[in-house]
Coordinates of C-alpha atoms and ligand atoms in Angstrom, one line a residue:
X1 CA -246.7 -16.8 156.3
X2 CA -243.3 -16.0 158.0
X3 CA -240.4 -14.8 155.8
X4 CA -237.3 -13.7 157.6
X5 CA -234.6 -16.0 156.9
X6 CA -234.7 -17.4 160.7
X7 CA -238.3 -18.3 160.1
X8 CA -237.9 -20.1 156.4
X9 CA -234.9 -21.9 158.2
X10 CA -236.9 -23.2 161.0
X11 CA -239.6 -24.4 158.7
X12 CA -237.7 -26.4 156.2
X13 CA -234.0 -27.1 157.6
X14 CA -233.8 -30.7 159.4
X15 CA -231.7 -31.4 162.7
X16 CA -229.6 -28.5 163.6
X17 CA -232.1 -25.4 165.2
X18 CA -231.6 -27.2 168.7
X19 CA -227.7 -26.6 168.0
X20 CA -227.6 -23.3 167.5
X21 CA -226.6 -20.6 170.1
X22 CA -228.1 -18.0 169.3
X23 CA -229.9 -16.5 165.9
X24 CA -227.3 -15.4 163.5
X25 CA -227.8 -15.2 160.0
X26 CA -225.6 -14.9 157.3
X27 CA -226.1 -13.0 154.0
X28 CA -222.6 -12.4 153.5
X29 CA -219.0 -12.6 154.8
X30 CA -216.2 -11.3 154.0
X31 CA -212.3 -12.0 155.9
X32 CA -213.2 -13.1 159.3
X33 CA -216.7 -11.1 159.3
X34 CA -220.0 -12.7 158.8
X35 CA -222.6 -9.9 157.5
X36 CA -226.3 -11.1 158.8
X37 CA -229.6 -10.4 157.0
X38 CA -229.9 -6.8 159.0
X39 CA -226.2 -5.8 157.6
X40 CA -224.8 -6.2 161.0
X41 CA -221.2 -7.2 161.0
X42 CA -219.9 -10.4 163.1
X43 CA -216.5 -11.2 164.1
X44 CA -216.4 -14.8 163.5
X45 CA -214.3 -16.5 166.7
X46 CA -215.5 -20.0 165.8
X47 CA -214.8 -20.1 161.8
X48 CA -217.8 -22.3 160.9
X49 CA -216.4 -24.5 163.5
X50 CA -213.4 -24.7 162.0
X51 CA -213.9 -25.0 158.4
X52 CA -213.7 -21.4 157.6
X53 CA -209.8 -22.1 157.9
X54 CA -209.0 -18.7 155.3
X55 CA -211.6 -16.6 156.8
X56 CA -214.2 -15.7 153.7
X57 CA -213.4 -14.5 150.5
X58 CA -209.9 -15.3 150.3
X59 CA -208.7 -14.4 147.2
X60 CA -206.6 -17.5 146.7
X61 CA -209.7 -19.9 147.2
X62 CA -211.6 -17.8 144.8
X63 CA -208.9 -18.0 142.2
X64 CA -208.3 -22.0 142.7
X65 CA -212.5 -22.5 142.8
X66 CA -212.5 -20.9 139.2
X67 CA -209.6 -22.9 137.8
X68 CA -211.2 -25.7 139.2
X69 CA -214.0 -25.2 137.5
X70 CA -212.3 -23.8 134.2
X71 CA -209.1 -25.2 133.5
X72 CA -209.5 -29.0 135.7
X73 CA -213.0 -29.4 135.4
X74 CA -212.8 -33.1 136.7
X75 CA -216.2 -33.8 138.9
X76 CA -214.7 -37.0 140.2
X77 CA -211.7 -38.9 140.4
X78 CA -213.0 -42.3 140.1
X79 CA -213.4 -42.0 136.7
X80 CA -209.6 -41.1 135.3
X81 CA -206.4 -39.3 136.7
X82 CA -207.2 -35.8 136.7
X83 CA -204.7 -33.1 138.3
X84 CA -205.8 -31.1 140.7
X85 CA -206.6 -34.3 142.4
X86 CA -203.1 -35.9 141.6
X87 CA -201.0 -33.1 142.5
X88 CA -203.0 -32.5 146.1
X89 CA -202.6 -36.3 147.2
X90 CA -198.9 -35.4 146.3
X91 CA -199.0 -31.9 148.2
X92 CA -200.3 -34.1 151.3
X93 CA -197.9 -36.8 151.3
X94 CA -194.8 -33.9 151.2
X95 CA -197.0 -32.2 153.8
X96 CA -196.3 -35.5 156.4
X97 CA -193.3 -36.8 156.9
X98 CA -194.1 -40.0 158.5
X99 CA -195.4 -40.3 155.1
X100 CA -193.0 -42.6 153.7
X101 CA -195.0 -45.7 152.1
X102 CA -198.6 -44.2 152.0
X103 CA -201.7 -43.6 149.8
X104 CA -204.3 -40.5 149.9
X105 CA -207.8 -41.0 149.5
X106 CA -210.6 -38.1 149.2
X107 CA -214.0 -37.5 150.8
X108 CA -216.1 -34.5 151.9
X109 CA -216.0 -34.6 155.7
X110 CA -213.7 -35.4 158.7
X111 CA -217.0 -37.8 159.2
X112 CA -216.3 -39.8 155.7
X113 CA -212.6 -39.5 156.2
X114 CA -212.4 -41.7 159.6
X115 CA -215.1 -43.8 158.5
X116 CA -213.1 -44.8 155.7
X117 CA -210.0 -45.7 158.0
X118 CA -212.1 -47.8 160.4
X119 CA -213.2 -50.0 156.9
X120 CA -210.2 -50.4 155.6
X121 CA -207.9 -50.8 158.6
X122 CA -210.5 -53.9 160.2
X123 CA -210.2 -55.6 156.6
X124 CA -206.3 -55.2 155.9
X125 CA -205.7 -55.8 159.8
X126 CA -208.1 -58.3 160.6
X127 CA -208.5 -57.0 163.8
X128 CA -212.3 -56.1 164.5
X129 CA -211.6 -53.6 167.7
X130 CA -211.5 -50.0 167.7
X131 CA -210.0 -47.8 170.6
X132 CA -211.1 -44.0 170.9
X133 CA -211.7 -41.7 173.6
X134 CA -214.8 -41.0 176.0
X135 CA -215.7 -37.4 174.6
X136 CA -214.4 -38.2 171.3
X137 CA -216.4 -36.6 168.2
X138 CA -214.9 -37.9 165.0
X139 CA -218.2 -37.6 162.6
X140 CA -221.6 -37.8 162.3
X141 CA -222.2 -41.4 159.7
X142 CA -222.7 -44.7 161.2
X143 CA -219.2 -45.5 161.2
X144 CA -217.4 -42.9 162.5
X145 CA -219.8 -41.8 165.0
X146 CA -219.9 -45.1 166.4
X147 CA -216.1 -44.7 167.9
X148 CA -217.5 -40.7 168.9
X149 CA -219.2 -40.7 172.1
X150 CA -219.7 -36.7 172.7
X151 CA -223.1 -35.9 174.3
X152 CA -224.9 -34.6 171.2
X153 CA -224.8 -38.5 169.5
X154 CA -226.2 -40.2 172.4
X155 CA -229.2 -41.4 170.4
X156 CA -226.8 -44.0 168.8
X157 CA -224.7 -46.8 170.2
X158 CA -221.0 -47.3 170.2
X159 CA -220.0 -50.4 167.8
X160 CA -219.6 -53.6 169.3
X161 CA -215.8 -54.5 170.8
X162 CA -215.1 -50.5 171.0
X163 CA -212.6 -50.2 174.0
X164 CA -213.1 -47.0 175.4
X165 CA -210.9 -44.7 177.6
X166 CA -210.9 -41.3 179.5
X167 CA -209.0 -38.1 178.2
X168 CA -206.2 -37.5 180.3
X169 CA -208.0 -33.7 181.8
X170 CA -205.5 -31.6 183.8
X171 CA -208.0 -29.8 184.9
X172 CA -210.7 -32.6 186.0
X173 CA -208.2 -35.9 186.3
X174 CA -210.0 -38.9 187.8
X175 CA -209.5 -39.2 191.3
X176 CA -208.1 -36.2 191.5
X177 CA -204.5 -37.6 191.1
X178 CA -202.3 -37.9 187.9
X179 CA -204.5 -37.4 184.8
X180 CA -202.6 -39.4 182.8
X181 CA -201.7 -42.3 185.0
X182 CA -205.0 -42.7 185.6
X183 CA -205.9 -43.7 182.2
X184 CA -202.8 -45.9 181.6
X185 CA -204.0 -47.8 184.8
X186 CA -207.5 -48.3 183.1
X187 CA -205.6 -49.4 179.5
X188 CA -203.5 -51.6 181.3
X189 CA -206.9 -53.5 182.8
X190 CA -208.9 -53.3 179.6
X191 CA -205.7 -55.0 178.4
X192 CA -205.9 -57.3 180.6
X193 CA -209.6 -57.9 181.1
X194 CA -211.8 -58.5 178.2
X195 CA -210.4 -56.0 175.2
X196 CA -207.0 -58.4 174.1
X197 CA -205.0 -55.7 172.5
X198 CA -204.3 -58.1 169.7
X199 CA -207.9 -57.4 168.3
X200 CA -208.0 -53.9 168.0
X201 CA -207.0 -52.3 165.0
X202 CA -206.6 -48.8 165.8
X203 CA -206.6 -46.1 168.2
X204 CA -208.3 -42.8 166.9
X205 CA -206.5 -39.7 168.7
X206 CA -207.8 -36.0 168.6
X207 CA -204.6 -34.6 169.7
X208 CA -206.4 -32.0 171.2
X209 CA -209.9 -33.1 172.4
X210 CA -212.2 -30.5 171.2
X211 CA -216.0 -30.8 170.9
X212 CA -215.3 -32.5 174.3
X213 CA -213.9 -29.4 175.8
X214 CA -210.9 -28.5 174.2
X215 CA -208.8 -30.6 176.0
X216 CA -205.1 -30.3 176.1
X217 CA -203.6 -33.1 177.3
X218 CA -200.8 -33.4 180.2
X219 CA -197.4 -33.4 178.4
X220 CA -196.2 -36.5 177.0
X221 CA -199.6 -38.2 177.7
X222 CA -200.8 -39.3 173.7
X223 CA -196.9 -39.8 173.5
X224 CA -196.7 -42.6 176.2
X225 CA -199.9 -43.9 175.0
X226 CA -199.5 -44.4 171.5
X227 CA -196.1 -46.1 172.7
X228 CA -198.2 -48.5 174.6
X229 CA -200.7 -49.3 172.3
X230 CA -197.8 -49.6 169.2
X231 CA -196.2 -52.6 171.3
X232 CA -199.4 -54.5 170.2
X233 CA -199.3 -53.6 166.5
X234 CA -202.4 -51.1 167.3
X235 CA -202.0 -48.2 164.8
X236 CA -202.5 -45.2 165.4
X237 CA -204.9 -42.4 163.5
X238 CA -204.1 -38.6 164.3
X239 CA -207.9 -36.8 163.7
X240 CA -206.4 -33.4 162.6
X241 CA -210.0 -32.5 160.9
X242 CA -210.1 -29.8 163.6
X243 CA -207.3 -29.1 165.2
X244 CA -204.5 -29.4 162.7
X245 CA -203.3 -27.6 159.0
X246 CA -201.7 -24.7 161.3
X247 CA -204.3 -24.0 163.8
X248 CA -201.9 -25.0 166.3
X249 CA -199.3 -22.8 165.7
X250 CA -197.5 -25.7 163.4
X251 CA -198.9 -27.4 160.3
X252 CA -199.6 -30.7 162.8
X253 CA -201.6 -31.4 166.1
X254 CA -199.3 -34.3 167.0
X255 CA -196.0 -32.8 166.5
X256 CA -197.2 -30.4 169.1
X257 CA -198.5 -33.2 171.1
X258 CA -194.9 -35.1 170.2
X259 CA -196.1 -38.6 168.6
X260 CA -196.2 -40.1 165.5
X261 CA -199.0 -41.0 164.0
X262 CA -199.7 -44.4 161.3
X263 CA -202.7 -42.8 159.6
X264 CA -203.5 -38.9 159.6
X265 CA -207.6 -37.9 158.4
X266 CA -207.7 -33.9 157.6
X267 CA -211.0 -32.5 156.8
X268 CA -212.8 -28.9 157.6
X269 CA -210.4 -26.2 156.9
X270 CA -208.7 -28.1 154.0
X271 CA -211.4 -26.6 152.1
X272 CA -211.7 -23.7 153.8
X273 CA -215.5 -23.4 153.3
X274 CA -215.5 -26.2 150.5
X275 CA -215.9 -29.4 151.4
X276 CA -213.2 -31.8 151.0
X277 CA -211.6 -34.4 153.6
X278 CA -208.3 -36.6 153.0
X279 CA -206.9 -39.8 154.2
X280 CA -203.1 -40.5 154.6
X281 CA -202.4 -44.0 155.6
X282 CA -200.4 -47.2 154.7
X283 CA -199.7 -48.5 151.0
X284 CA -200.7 -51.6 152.4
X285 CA -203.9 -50.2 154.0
X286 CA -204.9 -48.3 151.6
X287 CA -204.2 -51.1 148.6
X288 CA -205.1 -53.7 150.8
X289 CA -208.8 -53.9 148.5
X290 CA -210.4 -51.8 146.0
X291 CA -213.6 -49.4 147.0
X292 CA -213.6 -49.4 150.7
X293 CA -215.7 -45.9 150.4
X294 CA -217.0 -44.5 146.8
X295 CA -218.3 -41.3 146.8
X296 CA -219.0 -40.0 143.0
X297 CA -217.8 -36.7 143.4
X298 CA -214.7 -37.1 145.8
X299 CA -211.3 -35.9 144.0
X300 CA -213.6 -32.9 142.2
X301 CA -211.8 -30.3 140.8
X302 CA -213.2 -27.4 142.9
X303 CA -212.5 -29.2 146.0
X304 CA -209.2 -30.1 145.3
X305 CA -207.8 -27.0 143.5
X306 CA -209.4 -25.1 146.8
X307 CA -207.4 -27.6 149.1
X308 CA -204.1 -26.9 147.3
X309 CA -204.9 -23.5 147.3
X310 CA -204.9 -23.5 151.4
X311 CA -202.1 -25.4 152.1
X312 CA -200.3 -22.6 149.7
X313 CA -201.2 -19.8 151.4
X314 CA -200.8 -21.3 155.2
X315 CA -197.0 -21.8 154.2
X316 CA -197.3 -18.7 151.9
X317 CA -198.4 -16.4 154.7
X318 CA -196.9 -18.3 157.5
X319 CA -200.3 -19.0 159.3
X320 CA -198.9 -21.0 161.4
X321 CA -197.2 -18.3 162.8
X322 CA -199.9 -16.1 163.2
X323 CA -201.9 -18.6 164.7
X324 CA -199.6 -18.9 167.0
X325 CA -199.3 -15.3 168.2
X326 CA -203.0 -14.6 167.9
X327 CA -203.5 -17.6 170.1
X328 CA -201.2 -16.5 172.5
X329 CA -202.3 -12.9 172.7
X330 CA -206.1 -13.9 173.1
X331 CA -204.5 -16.8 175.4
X332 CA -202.8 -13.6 177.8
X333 CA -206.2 -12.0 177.5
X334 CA -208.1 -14.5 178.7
X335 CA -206.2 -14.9 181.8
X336 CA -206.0 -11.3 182.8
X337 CA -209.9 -12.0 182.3
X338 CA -209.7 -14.5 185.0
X339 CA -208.3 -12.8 187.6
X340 CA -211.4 -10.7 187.0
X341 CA -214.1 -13.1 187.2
X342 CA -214.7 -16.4 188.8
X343 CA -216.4 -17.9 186.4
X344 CA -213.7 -18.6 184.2
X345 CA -212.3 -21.7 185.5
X346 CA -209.4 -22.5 183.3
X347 CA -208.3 -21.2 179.8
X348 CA -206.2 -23.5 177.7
X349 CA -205.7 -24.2 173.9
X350 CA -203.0 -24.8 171.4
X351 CA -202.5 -21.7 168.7
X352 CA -206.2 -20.9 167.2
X353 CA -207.5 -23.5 169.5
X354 CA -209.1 -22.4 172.7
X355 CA -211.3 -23.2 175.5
X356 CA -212.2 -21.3 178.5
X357 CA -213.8 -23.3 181.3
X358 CA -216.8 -21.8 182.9
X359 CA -217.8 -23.1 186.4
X360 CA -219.9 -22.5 189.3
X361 CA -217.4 -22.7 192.4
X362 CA -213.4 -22.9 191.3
X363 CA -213.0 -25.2 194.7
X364 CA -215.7 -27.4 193.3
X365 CA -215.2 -27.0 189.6
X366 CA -218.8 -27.2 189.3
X367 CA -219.4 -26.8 185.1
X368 CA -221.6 -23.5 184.5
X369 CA -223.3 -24.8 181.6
X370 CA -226.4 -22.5 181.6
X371 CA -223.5 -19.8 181.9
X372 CA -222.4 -20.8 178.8
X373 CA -224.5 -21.0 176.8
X374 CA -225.3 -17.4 178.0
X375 CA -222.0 -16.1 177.4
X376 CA -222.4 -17.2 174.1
X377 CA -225.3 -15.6 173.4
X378 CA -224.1 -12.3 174.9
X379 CA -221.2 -12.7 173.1
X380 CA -223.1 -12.5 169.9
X381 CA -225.6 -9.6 171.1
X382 CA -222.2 -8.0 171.4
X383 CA -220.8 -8.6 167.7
X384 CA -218.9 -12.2 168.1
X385 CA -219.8 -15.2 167.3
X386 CA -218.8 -18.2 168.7
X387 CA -220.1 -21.6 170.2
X388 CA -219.5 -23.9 173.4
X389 CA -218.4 -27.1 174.2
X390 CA -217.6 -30.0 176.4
X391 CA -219.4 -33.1 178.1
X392 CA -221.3 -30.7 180.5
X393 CA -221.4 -27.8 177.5
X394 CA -219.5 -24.9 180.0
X395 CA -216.6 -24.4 177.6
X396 CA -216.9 -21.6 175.1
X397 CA -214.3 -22.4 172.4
X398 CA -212.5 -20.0 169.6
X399 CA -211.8 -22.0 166.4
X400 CA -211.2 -18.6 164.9
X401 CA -210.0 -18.4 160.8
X402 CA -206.0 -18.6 160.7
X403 CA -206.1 -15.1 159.2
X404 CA -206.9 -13.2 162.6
X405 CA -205.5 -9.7 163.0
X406 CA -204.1 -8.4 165.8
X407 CA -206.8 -6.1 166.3
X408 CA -209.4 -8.7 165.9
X409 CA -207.7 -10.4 168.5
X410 CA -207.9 -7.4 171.0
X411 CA -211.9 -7.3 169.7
X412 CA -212.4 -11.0 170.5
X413 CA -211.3 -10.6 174.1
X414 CA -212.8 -7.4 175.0
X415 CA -216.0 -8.5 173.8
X416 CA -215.6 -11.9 175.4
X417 CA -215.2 -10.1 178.8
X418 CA -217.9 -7.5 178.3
X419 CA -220.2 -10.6 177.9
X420 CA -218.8 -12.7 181.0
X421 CA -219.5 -9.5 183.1
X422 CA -222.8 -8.9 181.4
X423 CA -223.9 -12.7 182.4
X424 CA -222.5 -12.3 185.7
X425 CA -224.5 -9.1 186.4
X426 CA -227.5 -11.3 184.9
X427 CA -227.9 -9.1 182.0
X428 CA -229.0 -12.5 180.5
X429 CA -232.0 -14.5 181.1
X430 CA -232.7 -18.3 181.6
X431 CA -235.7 -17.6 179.2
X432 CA -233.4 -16.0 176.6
X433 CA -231.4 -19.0 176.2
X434 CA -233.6 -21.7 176.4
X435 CA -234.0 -21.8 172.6
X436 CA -230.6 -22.6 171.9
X437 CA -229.0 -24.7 174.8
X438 CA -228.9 -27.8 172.8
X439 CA -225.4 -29.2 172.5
Ligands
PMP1 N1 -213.2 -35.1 163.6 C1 -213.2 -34.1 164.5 C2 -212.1 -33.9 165.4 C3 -214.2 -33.1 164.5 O1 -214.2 -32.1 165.4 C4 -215.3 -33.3 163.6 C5 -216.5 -32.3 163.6 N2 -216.7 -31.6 164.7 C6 -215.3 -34.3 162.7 C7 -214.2 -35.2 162.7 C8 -216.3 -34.5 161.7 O2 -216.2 -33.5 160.7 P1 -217.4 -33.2 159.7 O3 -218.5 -32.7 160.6 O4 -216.9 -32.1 158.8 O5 -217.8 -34.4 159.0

C-alpha cells in the first residue's frame, strides 16, 4: 500500500486533486515559507489563495488563538454575548466608514458570507433578482455559487432571474472598443429588455475580478456602475473576501476602485489561516428577520480573537503599506520580464494582487493556457508556489501573504522568469502537466 502523503491524499481527499498545479506538500510553514514532506522550503506567492493573509506562524495569531481558547472560550455566539465576538463586529464596523447604521454577522467562508446576503437582502428587499459578473467566483454553496459563474462551477446552474454582465477587461474589451461602455450598453438593454431593475436586489462586485483573471477594471468603471444601478434602489455588495483587508495597498478594494459600497462580505485572510468570514450590511437588512443563516460555531472564540488579532497587526505594521511596495516592486519586475518574453501578455494587479497574462501571439491575444499551467509547475520545481487563473486559465496570479520582504519579492520575480524562459525553451512537457491542468 502507498504511503507518501501525496498518495494517502489521493486515496481519501474528495474533489480538489484535479485543482492542484503541481504536487506540493506541506509538513510545515513558517512566515511566507511552506516546508514539504522532503524538508524542501517554498516561497509561498499565492498564500493559500489568499487566506494565509499573516504568512504562517505569526506570532500575534498564535497568541490570540490561545486566548481564544483560554481566556474567551465561547464556541458559538448563538448561544450568549461573548467578547471576542462582540468587540470584532465592533472592530469591523470602525473598520468601514460607510458603516453608519449596520449589523455584523459571522460565518466561516467568503462562500457563507455572500450566501447569507443574497437571503437576507431578497427577504428584507423583496426583490427576487440578483446581478453579478460573468467570471465572477463568490463561493462554492448553492447560494453563492449560483451568482459565480467562473469555469470550475460549470456543473451547476446560475439561479433563476440572475442578470448577468461582462467585466469591463482593458485588455480583452468586447468589440475591441471601450471596455466599459460596452457593458453599460448591455445594462442599459437588460434594463430595458426582460431584467426590470426594480426586481433585483443587489449587485455583487469583486472590485478586482480575480479567480476570473485578476481583472482590474478601467478607471471609474464599478464607480459609474454602481451609480447606475443605485438609481434603481439596487444595492450594492463589495466581495472583499479576496482582494481586500490591505492586499491592495489600502485596508479596502473599493476605495481603490472609488465607490461605495451598501453591504461589504470579508472572509479568507480575516483569519489568516482560521476560518472566519463577516458580513457588514444594513440595520434594516440585517434585522429585517431572525436566523437567515445558523451555523453553530460561527462567532467562536478562536476565530474571532484570530480576526481581531489581524486587523491589529495590518494597521500595527502598516501592511498596507508594504503591500503596496511589494506589489509595486514585483509589478516593475514583471514588466522588465516582458520586454524579455512574449508570452507575457499583460501584468496588472492592485498591491498584493497580481496577474500576468500569458498568451500565444500579443497581436492576437491568443490565451496560453497549457503555458500556464506550465509556468506554474516550473515555478514550483523552482522553489515558488503559486496557482493560475482566468476563464481560459493563462493568468498565473500572486495572492502573496501581506508580510512579504523585499528580498522575497526579488526571489518571487527571478524565479518567475527563470520558469517563463524554462517553458519557453520547453523545459516542460505536455505530459508533465496533464495531471494538474484542472481549473
Ligand atoms: N469571494 C471571492 C472573491 C473569492 O475569491 C472566493 C474564493 N476564491 C470566495 C468568495 C469564496 O471564499 P471561500 O472559498 O473561502 O468560501
Amino acid at each position: 500500500m502507498a504511503n507518501s502523503l501525496l498518495e494517502r491524499d489521493a486515496r481519501v481527499l474528495a474533489g480538489i486533486g484535479k485543482l492542484r498545479t503541481y504536487p506540493l506538500t506541506i509538513a510545515n510553514a513558517r512566515g511566507n515559507r511552506l516546508i514539504e514532506e522532503d524538508g524542501r522550503s517554498v516561497l509561498d506567492l499565492s498564500g493559500a489563495a489568499g487566506a494565509a493573509l499573516l504568512g504562517y506562524g505569526h506570532p500575534a495569531v498564535i497568541a490570540a488563538a490561545n486566548r481564544g481558547f483560554t481566556e474567551c472560550a465561547s464556541a458559538s455566539d448563538m448561544f450568549g454575548a461573548s467578547e471576542s465576538a462582540v468587540a470584532l463586529a465592533e472592530d469591523l464596523l470602525a473598520l468601514c466608514p460607510f458603516a453608519t447604521d449596520h449589523k455584523v454577522w459571522f460565518g466561516h467562508s467568503g462562500s457563507d458570507a455572500n450566501d447569507m446576503v443574497m437571503r437576507a437582502v431578497q427577504a428584507a428587499t423583496g426583490r427576487r433578482r440578483f446581478m453579478s459578473f460573468y467570471g465572477a467566483y463568490h463561493g462554492g454553496v448553492s447560494g453563492s455559487m449560483s451568482v459565480s459563474s467562473h469555469p470550475s462551477q460549470q456543473h451547476s446552474l446560475p439561479r433563476a432571474g440572475l442578470v448577468q454582465i461582462p467585466y469591463a477587461n482593458p485588455y480583452r474589451p468586447i468589440g475591441g472598443g471601450d471596455a466599459a461602455q460596452a457593458v453599460f450598453d448591455q445594462l442599459d438593454f437588460l434594463f430595458s429588455a426582460g431584467a426590470p431593475p426594480e426586481d433585483i436586489g443587489a449587485l455583487f462586485i469583486e472590485p478586482l475580478q480575480s479567480d476570473g483573471g485578476m481583472i482590474v477594471p478601467p478607471p471609474g468603471f464599478l464607480a459609474e456602475l454602481v451609480a447606475r444601478c443605485r438609481r434603481h434602489g439596487i444595492l450594492i455588495v463589495s466581495d472583499e473576501v479576496k482582494v481586500g483587508l490591505g492586499r491592495p495597498g489600502c485596508w479596502h478594494c473599493y476605495d481603490a476602485e472609488g465607490f461605495t459600497p451598501d453591504i461589504v462580505t470579508f472572509g479568507k485572510g480575516l483569519g489568516s489561516g482560521v476560518p472566519i468570514s463577516a458580513v457588514v450590511a444594513p440595520r434594516a437588512i440585517m434585522d429585517f428577520q431572525e436566523a437567515f443563516a445558523l451555523i453553530t460555531t460561527t462567532g467562536n472564540a478562536v476565530s474571532t480573537s484570530v480576526a481581531r488579532a489581524v486587523l491589529l497587526t495590518i494597521e500595527q505594521e502598516k501592511l498596507y503599506e508594504n503591500a503596496a511596495a511589494r506589489g509595486a516592486q514585483i509589478m516593475a519586475g514583471l514588466r522588465a520580464l516582458q520586454d524579455k518574453h512574449a508570452l507575457i501578455g499583460e501584468v496588472r494587479g492592485r498591491g498584493l494582487a497580481i496577474g500576468i497574462e500569458l498568451v500565444r501571439d500579443r497581436q492576437t491575444k491568443e490565451p496560453a493556457t497549457r503555458e500556464a499551467a506550465k509556468v506554474v509547475l516550473r515555478g514550483y520545481q523552482l522553489g515558488a508556489a503559486f496557482t493560475y487563473v482566468g476563464m481560459f486559465s493563462n493568468v498565473p496570479e500572486l495572492t502573496p501573504p501581506l508580510t512579504l520582504t523585499e528580498a522575497e519579492a526579488d526571489e518571487a520575480v527571478a524565479v518567475i522568469g527563470q520558469a517563463i524562459a524554462d517553458v519557453e525553451n520547453g523545459l516542460v512537457s505536455d505530459e508533465d502537466v496533464a495531471a494538474y491542468a484542472g481549473w
